Short mmCIF file of C-alpha atoms in Angstrom, two decimals:
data_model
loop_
_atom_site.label_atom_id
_atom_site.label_comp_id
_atom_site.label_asym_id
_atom_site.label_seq_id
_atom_site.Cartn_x
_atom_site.Cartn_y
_atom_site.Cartn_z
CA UNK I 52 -2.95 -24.49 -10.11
CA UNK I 53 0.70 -23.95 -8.75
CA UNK I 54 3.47 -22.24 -10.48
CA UNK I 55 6.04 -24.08 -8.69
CA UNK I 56 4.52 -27.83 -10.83
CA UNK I 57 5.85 -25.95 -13.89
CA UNK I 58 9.31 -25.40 -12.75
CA UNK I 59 9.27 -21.72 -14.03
CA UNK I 60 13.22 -21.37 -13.57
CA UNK I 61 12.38 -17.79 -11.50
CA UNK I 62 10.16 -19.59 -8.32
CA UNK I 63 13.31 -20.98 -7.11
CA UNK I 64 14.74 -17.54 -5.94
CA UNK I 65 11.41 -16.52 -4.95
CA UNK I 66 10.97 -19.54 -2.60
CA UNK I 67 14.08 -19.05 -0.89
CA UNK I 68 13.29 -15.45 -0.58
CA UNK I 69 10.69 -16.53 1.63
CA UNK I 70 11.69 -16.72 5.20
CA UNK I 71 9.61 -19.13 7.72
CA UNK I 72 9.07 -17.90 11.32
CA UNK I 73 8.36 -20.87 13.82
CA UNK I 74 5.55 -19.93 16.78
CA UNK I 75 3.98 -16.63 15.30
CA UNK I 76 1.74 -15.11 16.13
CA UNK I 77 1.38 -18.20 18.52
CA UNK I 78 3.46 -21.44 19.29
CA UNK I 79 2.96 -24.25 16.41
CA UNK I 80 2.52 -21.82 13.52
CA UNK I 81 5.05 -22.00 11.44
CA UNK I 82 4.69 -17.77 9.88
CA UNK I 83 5.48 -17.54 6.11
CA UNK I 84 7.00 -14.16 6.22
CA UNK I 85 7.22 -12.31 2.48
CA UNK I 86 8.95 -9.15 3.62
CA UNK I 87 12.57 -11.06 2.94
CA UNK I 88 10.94 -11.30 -0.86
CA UNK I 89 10.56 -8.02 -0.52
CA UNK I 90 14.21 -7.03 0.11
CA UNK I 91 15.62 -8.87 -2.95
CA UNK I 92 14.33 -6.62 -6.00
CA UNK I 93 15.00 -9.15 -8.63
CA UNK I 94 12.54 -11.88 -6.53
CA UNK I 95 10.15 -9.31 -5.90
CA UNK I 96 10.06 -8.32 -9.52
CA UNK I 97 9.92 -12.25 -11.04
CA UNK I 98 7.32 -12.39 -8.60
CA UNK I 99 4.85 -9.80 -10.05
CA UNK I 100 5.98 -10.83 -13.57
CA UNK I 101 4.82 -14.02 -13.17
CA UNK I 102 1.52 -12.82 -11.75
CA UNK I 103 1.10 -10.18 -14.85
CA UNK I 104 2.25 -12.60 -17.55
CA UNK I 105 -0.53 -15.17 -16.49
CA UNK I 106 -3.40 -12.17 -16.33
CA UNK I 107 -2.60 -9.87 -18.86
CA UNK I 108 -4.98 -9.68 -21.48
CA UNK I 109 -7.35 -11.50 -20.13
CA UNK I 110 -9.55 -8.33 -19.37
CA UNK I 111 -9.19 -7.93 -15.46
CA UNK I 112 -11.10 -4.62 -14.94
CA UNK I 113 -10.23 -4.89 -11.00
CA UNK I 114 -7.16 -6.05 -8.63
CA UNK I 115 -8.64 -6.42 -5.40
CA UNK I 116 -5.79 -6.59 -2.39
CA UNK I 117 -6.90 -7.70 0.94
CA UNK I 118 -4.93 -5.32 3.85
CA UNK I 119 -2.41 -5.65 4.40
CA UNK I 120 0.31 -8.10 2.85
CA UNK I 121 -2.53 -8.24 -0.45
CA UNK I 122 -1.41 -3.86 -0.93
CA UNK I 123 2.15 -4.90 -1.47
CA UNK I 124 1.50 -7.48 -4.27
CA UNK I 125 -2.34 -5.96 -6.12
CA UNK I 126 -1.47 -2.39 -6.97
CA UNK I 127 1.61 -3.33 -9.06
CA UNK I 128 -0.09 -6.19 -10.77
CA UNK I 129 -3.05 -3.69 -11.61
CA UNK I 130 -0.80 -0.98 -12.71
CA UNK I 131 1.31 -3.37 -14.97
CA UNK I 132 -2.32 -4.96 -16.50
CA UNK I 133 -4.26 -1.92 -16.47
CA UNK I 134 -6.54 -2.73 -14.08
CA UNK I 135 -8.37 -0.54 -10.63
CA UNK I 136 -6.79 -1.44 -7.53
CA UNK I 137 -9.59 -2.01 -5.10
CA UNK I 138 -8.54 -2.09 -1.44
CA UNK I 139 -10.29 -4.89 1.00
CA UNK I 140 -9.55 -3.99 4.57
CA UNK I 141 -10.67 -4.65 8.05
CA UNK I 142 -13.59 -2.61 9.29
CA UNK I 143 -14.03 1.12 9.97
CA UNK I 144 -10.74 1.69 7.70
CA UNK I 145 -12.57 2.71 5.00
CA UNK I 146 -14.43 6.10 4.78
CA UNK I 147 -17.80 6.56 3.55
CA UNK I 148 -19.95 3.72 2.62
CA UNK I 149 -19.04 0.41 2.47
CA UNK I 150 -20.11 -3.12 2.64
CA UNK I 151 -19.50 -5.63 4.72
CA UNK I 152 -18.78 -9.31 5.04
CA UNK I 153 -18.27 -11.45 8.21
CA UNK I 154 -16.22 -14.53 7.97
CA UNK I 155 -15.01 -17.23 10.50
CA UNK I 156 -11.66 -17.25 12.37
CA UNK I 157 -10.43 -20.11 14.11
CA UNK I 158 -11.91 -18.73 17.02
CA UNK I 159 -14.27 -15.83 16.38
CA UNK I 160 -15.14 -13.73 13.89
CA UNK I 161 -13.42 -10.66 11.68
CA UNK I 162 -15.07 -8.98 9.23
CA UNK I 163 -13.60 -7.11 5.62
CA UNK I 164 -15.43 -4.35 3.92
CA UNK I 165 -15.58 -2.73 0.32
CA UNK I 166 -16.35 0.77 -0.60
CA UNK I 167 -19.91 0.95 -2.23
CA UNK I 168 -19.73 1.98 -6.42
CA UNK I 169 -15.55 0.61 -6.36
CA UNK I 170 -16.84 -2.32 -8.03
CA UNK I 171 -19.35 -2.30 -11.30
CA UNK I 172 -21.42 -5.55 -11.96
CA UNK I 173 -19.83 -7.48 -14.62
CA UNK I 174 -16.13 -6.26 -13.58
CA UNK I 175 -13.67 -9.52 -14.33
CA UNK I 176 -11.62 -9.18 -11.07
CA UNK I 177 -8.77 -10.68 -9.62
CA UNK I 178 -8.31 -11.21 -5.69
CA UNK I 179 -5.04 -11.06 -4.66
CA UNK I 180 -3.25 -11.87 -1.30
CA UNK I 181 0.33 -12.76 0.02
CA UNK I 182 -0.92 -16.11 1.54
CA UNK I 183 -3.86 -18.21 1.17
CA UNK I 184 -4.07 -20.68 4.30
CA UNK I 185 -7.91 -21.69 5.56
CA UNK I 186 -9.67 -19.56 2.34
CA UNK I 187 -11.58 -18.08 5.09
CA UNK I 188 -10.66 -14.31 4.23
CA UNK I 189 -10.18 -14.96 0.60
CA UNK I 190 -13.97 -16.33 0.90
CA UNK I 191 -15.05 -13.06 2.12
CA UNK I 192 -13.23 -11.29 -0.49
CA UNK I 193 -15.36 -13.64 -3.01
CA UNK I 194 -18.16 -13.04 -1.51
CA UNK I 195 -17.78 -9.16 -1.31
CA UNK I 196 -17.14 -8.98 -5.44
CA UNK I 197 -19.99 -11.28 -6.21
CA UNK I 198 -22.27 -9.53 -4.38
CA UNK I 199 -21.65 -6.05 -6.20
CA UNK I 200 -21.87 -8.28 -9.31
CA UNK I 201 -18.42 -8.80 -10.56
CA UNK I 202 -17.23 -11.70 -11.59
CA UNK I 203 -13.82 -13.37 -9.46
CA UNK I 204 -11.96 -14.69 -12.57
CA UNK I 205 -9.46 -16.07 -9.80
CA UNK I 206 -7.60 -15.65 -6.53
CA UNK I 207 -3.30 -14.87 -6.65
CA UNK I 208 -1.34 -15.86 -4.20
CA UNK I 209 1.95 -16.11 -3.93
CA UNK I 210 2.27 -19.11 -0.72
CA UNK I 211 -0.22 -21.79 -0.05
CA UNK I 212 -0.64 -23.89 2.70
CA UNK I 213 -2.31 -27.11 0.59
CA UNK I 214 -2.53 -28.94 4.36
CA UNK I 215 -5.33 -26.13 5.60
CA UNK I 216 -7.31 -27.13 2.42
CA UNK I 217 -7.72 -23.91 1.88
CA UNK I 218 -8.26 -24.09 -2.00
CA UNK I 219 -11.29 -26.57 -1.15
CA UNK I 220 -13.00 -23.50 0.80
CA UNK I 221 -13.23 -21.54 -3.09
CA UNK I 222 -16.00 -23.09 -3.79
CA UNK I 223 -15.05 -23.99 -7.37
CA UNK I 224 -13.34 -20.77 -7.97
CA UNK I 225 -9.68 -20.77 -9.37
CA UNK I 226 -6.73 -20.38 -7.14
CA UNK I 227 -3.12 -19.57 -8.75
CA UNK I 228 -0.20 -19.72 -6.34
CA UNK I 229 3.58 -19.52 -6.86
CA UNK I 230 4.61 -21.78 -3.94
CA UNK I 231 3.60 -24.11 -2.17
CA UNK I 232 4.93 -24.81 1.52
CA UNK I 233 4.32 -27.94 3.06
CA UNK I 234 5.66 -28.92 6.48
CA UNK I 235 7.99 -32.06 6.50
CA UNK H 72 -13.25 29.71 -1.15
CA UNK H 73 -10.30 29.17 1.26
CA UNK H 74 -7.44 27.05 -0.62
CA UNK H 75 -4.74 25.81 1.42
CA UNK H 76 -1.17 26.81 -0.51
CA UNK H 77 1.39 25.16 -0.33
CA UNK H 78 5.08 26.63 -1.25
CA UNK H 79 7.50 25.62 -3.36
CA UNK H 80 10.30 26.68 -1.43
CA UNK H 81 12.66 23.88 -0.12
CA UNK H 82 13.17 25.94 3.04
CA UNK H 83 10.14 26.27 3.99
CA UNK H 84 9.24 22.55 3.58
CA UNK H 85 12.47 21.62 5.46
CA UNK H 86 10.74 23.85 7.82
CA UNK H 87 7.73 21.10 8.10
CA UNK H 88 9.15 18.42 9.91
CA UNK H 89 10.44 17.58 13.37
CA UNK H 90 14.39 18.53 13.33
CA UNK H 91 16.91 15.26 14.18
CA UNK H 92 20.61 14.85 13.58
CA UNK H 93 20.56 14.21 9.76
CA UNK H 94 23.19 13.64 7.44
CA UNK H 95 21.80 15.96 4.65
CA UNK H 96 18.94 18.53 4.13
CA UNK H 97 15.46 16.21 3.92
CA UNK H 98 12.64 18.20 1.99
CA UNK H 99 8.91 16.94 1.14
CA UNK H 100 8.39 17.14 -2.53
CA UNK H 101 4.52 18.75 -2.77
CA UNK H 102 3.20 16.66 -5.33
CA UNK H 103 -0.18 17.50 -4.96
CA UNK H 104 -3.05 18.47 -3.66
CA UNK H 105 -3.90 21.14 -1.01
CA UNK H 106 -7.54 21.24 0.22
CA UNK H 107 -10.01 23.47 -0.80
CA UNK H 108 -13.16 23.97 1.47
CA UNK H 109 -16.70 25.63 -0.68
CA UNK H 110 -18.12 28.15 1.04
CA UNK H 111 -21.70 26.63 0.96
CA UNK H 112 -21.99 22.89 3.09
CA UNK H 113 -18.94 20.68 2.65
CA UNK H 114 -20.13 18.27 0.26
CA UNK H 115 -19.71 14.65 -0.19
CA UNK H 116 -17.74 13.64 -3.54
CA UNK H 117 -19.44 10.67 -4.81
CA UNK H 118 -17.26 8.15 -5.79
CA UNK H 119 -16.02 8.45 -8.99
CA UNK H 120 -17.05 12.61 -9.38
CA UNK H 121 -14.90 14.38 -11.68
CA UNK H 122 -16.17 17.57 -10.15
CA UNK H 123 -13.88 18.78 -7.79
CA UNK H 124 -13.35 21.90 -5.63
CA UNK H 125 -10.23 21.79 -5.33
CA UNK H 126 -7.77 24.19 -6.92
CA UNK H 127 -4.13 22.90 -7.23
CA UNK H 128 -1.67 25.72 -6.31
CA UNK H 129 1.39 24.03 -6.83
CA UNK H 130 3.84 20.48 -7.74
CA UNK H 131 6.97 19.26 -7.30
CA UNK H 132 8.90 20.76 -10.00
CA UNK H 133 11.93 19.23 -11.21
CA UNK H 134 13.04 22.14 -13.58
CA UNK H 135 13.82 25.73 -13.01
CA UNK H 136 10.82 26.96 -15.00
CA UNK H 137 8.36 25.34 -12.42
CA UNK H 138 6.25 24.09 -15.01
CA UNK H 139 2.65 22.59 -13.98
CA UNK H 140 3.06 18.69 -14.85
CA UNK H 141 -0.29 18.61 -16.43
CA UNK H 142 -0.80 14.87 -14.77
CA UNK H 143 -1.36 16.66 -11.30
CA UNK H 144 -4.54 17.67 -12.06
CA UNK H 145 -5.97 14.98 -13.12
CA UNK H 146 -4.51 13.02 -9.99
CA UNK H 147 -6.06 15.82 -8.02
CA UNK H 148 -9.27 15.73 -8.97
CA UNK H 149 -9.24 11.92 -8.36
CA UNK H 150 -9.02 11.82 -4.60
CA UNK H 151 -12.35 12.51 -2.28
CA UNK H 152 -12.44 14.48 0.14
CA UNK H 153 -15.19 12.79 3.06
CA UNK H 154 -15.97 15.25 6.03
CA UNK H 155 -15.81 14.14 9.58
CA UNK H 156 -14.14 10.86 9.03
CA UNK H 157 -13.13 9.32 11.32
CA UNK H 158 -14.34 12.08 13.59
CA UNK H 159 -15.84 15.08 13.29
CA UNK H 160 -14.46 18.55 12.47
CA UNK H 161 -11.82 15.73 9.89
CA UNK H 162 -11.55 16.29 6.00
CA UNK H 163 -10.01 12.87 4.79
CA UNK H 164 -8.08 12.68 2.26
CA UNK H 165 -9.43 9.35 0.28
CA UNK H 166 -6.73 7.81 -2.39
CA UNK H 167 -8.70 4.94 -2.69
CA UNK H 168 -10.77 6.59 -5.74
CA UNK H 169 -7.33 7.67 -6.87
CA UNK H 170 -6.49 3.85 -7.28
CA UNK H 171 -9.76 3.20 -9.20
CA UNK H 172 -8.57 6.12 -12.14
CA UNK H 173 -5.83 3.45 -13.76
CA UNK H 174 -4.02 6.19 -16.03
CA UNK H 175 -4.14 8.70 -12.75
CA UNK H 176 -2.68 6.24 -10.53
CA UNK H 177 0.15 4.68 -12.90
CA UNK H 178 0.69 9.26 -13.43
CA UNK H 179 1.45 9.24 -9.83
CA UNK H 180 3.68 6.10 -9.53
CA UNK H 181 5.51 7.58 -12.68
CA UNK H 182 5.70 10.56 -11.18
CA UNK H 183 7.59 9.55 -8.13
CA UNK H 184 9.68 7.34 -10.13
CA UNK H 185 10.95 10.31 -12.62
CA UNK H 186 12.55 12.26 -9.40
CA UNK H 187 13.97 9.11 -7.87
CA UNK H 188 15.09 6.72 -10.61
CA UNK H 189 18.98 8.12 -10.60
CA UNK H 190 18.99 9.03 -7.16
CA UNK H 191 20.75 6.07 -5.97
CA UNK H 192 17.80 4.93 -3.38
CA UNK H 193 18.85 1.30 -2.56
CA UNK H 194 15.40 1.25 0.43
CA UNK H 195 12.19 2.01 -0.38
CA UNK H 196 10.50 2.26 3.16
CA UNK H 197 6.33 2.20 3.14
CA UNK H 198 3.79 2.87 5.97
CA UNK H 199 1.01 0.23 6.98
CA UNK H 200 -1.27 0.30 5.34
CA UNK H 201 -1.71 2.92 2.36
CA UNK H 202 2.31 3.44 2.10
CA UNK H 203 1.90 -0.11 1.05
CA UNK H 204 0.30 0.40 -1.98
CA UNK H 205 2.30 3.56 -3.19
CA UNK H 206 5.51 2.40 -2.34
CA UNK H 207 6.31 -1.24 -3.82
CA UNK H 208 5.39 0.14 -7.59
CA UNK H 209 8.09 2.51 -6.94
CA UNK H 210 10.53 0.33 -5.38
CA UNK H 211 10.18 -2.27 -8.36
CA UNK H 212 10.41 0.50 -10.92
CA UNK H 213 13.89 1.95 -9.48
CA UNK H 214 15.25 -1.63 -8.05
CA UNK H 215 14.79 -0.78 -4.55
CA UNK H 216 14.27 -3.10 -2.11
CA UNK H 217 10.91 -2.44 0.05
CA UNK H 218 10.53 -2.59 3.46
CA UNK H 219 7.42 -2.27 5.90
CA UNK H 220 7.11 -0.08 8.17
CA UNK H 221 4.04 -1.42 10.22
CA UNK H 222 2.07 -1.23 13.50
CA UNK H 223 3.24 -3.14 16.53
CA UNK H 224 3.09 -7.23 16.52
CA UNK H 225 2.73 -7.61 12.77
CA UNK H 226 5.75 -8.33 11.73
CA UNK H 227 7.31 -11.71 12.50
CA UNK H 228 10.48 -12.15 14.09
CA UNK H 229 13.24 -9.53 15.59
CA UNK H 230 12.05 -5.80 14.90
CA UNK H 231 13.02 -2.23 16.46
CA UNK H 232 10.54 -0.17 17.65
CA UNK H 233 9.60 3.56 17.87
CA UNK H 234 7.31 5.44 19.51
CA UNK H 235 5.47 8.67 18.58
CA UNK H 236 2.84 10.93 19.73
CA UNK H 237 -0.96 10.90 18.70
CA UNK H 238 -3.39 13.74 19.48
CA UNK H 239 -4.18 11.52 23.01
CA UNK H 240 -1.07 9.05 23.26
CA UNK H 241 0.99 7.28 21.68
CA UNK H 242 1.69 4.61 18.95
CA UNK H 243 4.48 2.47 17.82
CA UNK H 244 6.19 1.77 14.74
CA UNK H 245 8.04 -1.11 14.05
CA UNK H 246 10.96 -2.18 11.30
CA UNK H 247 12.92 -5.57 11.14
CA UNK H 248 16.45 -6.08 12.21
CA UNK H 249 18.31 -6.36 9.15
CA UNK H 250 16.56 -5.09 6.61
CA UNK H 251 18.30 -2.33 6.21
CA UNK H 252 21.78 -1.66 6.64
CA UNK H 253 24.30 1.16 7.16
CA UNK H 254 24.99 3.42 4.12
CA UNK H 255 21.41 2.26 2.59
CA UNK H 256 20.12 5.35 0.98
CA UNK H 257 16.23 5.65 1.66
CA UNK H 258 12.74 7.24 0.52
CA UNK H 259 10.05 6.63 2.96
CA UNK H 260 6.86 6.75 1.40
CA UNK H 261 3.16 7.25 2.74
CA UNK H 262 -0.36 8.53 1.15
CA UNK H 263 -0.24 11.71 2.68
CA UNK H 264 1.75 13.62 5.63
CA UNK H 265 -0.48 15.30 8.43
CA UNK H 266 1.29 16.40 11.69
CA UNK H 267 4.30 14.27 10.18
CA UNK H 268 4.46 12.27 13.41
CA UNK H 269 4.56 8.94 11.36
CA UNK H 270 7.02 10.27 9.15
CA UNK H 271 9.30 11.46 11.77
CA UNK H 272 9.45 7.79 13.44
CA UNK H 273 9.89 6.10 10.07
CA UNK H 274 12.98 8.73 10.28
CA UNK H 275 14.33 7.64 13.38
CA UNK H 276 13.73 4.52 12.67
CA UNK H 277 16.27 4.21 9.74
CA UNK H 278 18.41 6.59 10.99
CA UNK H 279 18.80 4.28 13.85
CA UNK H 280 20.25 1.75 11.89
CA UNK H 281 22.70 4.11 9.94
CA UNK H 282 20.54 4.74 6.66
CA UNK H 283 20.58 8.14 4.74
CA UNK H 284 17.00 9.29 4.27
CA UNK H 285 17.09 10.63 1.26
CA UNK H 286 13.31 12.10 1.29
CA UNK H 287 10.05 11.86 2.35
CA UNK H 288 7.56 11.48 -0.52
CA UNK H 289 3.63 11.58 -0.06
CA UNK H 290 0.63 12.61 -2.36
CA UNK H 291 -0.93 14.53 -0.39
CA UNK H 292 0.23 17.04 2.21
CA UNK H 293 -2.04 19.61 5.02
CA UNK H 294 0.85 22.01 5.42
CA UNK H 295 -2.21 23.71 8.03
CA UNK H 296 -1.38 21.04 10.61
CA UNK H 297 1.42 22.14 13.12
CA UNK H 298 4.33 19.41 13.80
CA UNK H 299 4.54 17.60 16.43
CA UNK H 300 7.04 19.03 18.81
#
């Protein structure tokens, strides 16, 4: 489901918050970069409200904010729904015990890792990330939850990138995004 | 039991980081937690233990009668200490049990928020990656904007950079070009200050570009470890 199709009178200013960045990190990518969102407080606010309006009360025990652009968005969305922030970041970040979960790059691997006992089983939770392109790390973040035993209400994020398909990759699973970008 | 103290004396915090040309006095509010080490094994703090050893000594006080904000304890006792991560002889400081305590993490965003709401901060400036979770809540609550401060090649488009000294080496810290601008008054904001290398590039940084830091503002401080000269 995408914000934007309901014309909420707020995602205007937040898409045109949203700067593009042709060729990084490598020629023909075309970088949605959130930090100028970030810089206009009134964008940056309609853009958590909108997040918090659609979850609260729907008894999300966890946030869960994949490093690094998902810290800036999850722990204000948690705080304003009463909800843990749970942090999913790349490996050996995290101290003490953790899990893991590989996942597939375009060429490669990378991995993301929980702390053991962040997450009970039967936890509602809510992923969260700036950007949702392939699915491939929001998979992992999926995967990480389910396998403690919580249950991934949905995924958050604020751009997607329908032409990676990355929403097919959920498996099922909900996906909420604010914008969509699509290249002409 | 050794507890680490810290003071609540603005001089000797000023005292605490590296000295550049600034436009007003800079001074690290101690809101929270020194360190306290048992005298038996150092222990691992399961995750979510209540039992804690540490003693706090001291807060940022906002009135003259230096009060004990009775949220700092509970903050306190929320962060785990792990031993020789990520090498040994290293006491980390872990917030990330902090985050999972919803009332003690909305105490410390409020916290922040209480000293800085009428200060006029127009830049709320974060450090990759745990100053990103502390500092947007703070920013939205006092209409700051927020800006990343992040490692090298992660941010898109024109940045400046800084470099500062590790224990062996040296990193870099990079800011985009234009996202502040002269006059901006700014709060940088990380989890916790060590040698206050990181902090003192953040400073330079901004002060680069003509912003006023206003402060520095962490959770945790180790006012043992020396600065970096």
């Amino acid at each position: 489901m995408s914000a934007y199709k309901d014309q909420d009178p707020r995602l205007h200013g937040i898409k045109t918050k949203i700067r593009v960045v042709p060729d990084f990190p490598k020629s023909g990518i075309m970088f949605q970069d959130i930090t100028t969102l970030l810089l206009d407080p009134k964008a940056f606010k309609d853009t958590i409200d909108l997040f918090v309006e659609r979850y609260k009360g729907k008894n999300i025990s966890v946030v869960a904010g994949i490093e690094a652009r998902g810290f800036i968005f999850g722990p204000p969305i948690a705080l304003a729904i009463g909800a843990k922030f749970v942090p999913l970041r790349k490996p050996k970040k995290l101290p003490g015990k953790v899990i893991s979960q590989e996942y597939i790059l375009e060429y490669g691997r990378d991995c993301l890792e929980m702390h053991v006992g962040a997450v009970e089983p039967g936890e509602r939770a809510l992923v969260v990330d700036d950007l949702i392109a392939t699915g491939g790390t929001l998979c992992a973040a999926m995967d990480l939850l389910e396998r403690v035993g919580a249950e991934v209400v949905e995924c958050a994020c604020v751009i997607e990138l329908p032409e990676l398909k990355g929403r097919e990759r959920l498996n099922g699973k909900p996906l909420y995004v604010l914008v969509e970008y699509i290249e002409i | 039991m050794r507890v680490v103290c810290c003071s609540n004396s603005s001089l000797a915090v000023t005292a605490t980081l590296p000295s550049f040309p600034c436009l007003g006095p800079r001074f690290l509010p101690r809101i929270a937690i020194p360190i306290s080490i048992p005298s038996s094994a150092i222990r691992f703090l399961p995750l979510r233990s209540t039992a804690s050893p540490r003693q706090i000594t001291t807060m940022a006080s906002k009135n003259a009668q230096d009060q004990q904000d009775s949220r700092l304890e509970s903050i306190s006792s929320a962060i785990r200490v792990i031993p020789d991560f990520p090498k040994p002889g290293i006491m980390f400081q872990d917030i990330t049990t902090l985050l999972l305590d919803t009332k003690a993490f909305k105490d410390t965003i409020d916290l922040f928020v209480e000293r800085y709401r009428d200060k006029n901060i127009s830049v709320v400036a974060g450090i990759e990656a745990r100053g990103f979770i502390f500092g947007p809540p703070i920013a939205l609550a006092i209409g700051a904007k927020f800006v990343p401060m992040r490692k090298p090649n992660k941010l898109p488009g024109e940045v400046i950079s800084e470099e500062y000294s590790l224990e062996y080496g040296t990193d870099k810290m990079e800011m985009h070009v234009g996202a502040v601008q002269p006059g901006d008054r700014a709060l940088i904001i990380d989890d916790l200050i060590a040698t206050g290398g990181t902090l003192g590039a953040a400073i330079k940084l901004l002060e680069r570009v003509g912003v006023h830091v206003v402060e520095c503002a962490c959770v945790i401080e180790l006012p043992e470890l020396k600065v970096q000269p």
